[in-house]
């Protein structure tokens, strides 16, 4: 299996025991896959961020703030609780890392520690499968494999549908349609409705270039990242995002 990786980071000096730095890592968004729901600013259309656009915009993520709203349902640029210092595209995940202002916002750090994705839990589950503990064993492993196949099948169908929409968009552009001449002021990958649990992430972009604004799924060919937010998964346009504290 080949994993494509494109990364960028800002070197920060290590300060052991810094009271106002709590490391975090997470998945900000998924590339080359349509969003499950329409983000704010997309006129009700779902969006697909291309790998090329994400990789070209990695530098614009560095130094951008992470914000939150008390209800964890939207962006709030006046509540900046951290900063992004690294960004990389690994497979289809745009992964980010950085620092939260732990002394200034202890409640946010506590909420992420409680509700965010925790690697320890994942390790325990994996160990259970390996040791044959309750919930593990060959049958559980087989169920996990089948579940993974179903998830991959759903993603493949979504990718194929997005590819068809993109081909139609490019065809429209070549025939003199709207094509890439359709800029969008900005987008936030927050949604107005949905169900789910745990905390996820949402990106904010500007200078957005869309291939065909009449398409059911907007293909984002160019973006500039201007920030990110921590919010509940049910409020994120992309359901597979997550955030956790890092050691």
mmCIF file of N, CA and C in Angstrom, residues 8-12 21 24 61-64 66 82-87 96-99:
data_model
loop_
_atom_site.group_PDB
_atom_site.id
_atom_site.type_symbol
_atom_site.label_atom_id
_atom_site.label_comp_id
_atom_site.label_asym_id
_atom_site.label_seq_id
_atom_site.Cartn_x
_atom_site.Cartn_y
_atom_site.Cartn_z
ATOM 1 N N UNK A 8 4.291 20.306 5.900
ATOM 2 C CA UNK A 8 4.945 21.581 6.132
ATOM 3 C C UNK A 8 4.792 21.908 7.608
ATOM 4 N N UNK A 9 5.816 22.503 8.210
ATOM 5 C CA UNK A 9 5.754 22.806 9.634
ATOM 6 C C UNK A 9 6.621 24.004 9.965
ATOM 7 N N UNK A 10 6.292 24.652 11.085
ATOM 8 C CA UNK A 10 7.080 25.743 11.638
ATOM 9 C C UNK A 10 7.813 25.198 12.849
ATOM 10 N N UNK A 11 9.124 25.349 12.906
ATOM 11 C CA UNK A 11 9.909 24.854 14.036
ATOM 12 C C UNK A 11 9.702 25.768 15.243
ATOM 13 N N UNK A 12 9.154 25.198 16.318
ATOM 14 C CA UNK A 12 8.921 25.945 17.548
ATOM 15 C C UNK A 12 9.916 25.478 18.606
ATOM 16 N N UNK A 21 0.959 25.972 26.952
ATOM 17 C CA UNK A 21 1.039 25.188 25.720
ATOM 18 C C UNK A 21 0.540 23.768 25.968
ATOM 19 N N UNK A 24 -1.767 19.626 20.402
ATOM 20 C CA UNK A 24 -2.923 18.935 19.840
ATOM 21 C C UNK A 24 -2.583 18.450 18.443
ATOM 22 N N UNK A 61 -1.883 27.572 6.058
ATOM 23 C CA UNK A 61 -2.412 27.084 7.335
ATOM 24 C C UNK A 61 -1.502 27.408 8.510
ATOM 25 N N UNK A 62 -0.189 27.457 8.246
ATOM 26 C CA UNK A 62 0.761 27.645 9.331
ATOM 27 C C UNK A 62 0.603 29.022 9.979
ATOM 28 N N UNK A 63 0.503 29.019 11.298
ATOM 29 C CA UNK A 63 0.333 30.268 12.026
ATOM 30 C C UNK A 63 -1.108 30.723 12.139
ATOM 31 N N UNK A 64 -2.040 30.001 11.512
ATOM 32 C CA UNK A 64 -3.450 30.375 11.611
ATOM 33 C C UNK A 64 -4.029 29.914 12.942
ATOM 34 N N UNK A 66 -6.787 28.639 15.826
ATOM 35 C CA UNK A 66 -7.879 27.692 16.056
ATOM 36 C C UNK A 66 -8.855 28.383 17.000
ATOM 37 N N UNK A 82 -5.885 28.622 20.112
ATOM 38 C CA UNK A 82 -4.667 27.904 19.769
ATOM 39 C C UNK A 82 -4.114 28.340 18.435
ATOM 40 N N UNK A 83 -3.034 27.679 18.020
ATOM 41 C CA UNK A 83 -2.372 28.035 16.762
ATOM 42 C C UNK A 83 -1.901 26.762 16.077
ATOM 43 N N UNK A 84 -1.952 26.761 14.748
ATOM 44 C CA UNK A 84 -1.511 25.625 13.941
ATOM 45 C C UNK A 84 -0.050 25.816 13.562
ATOM 46 N N UNK A 85 0.778 24.818 13.844
ATOM 47 C CA UNK A 85 2.202 24.914 13.516
ATOM 48 C C UNK A 85 2.653 23.850 12.517
ATOM 49 N N UNK A 86 1.792 22.894 12.202
ATOM 50 C CA UNK A 86 2.159 21.870 11.213
ATOM 51 C C UNK A 86 0.928 21.441 10.437
ATOM 52 N N UNK A 87 1.142 21.069 9.186
ATOM 53 C CA UNK A 87 0.047 20.601 8.338
ATOM 54 C C UNK A 87 0.618 19.631 7.319
ATOM 55 N N UNK A 96 -3.391 18.247 10.951
ATOM 56 C CA UNK A 96 -2.784 19.455 11.497
ATOM 57 C C UNK A 96 -2.339 19.197 12.934
ATOM 58 N N UNK A 97 -1.420 20.022 13.400
ATOM 59 C CA UNK A 97 -0.963 19.961 14.773
ATOM 60 C C UNK A 97 -0.576 21.340 15.242
ATOM 61 N N UNK A 98 -0.452 21.500 16.540
ATOM 62 C CA UNK A 98 -0.083 22.805 17.064
ATOM 63 C C UNK A 98 -0.258 22.863 18.562
ATOM 64 N N UNK A 99 -0.591 24.056 19.063
ATOM 65 C CA UNK A 99 -0.715 24.271 20.501
ATOM 66 C C UNK A 99 -2.038 24.941 20.837
#
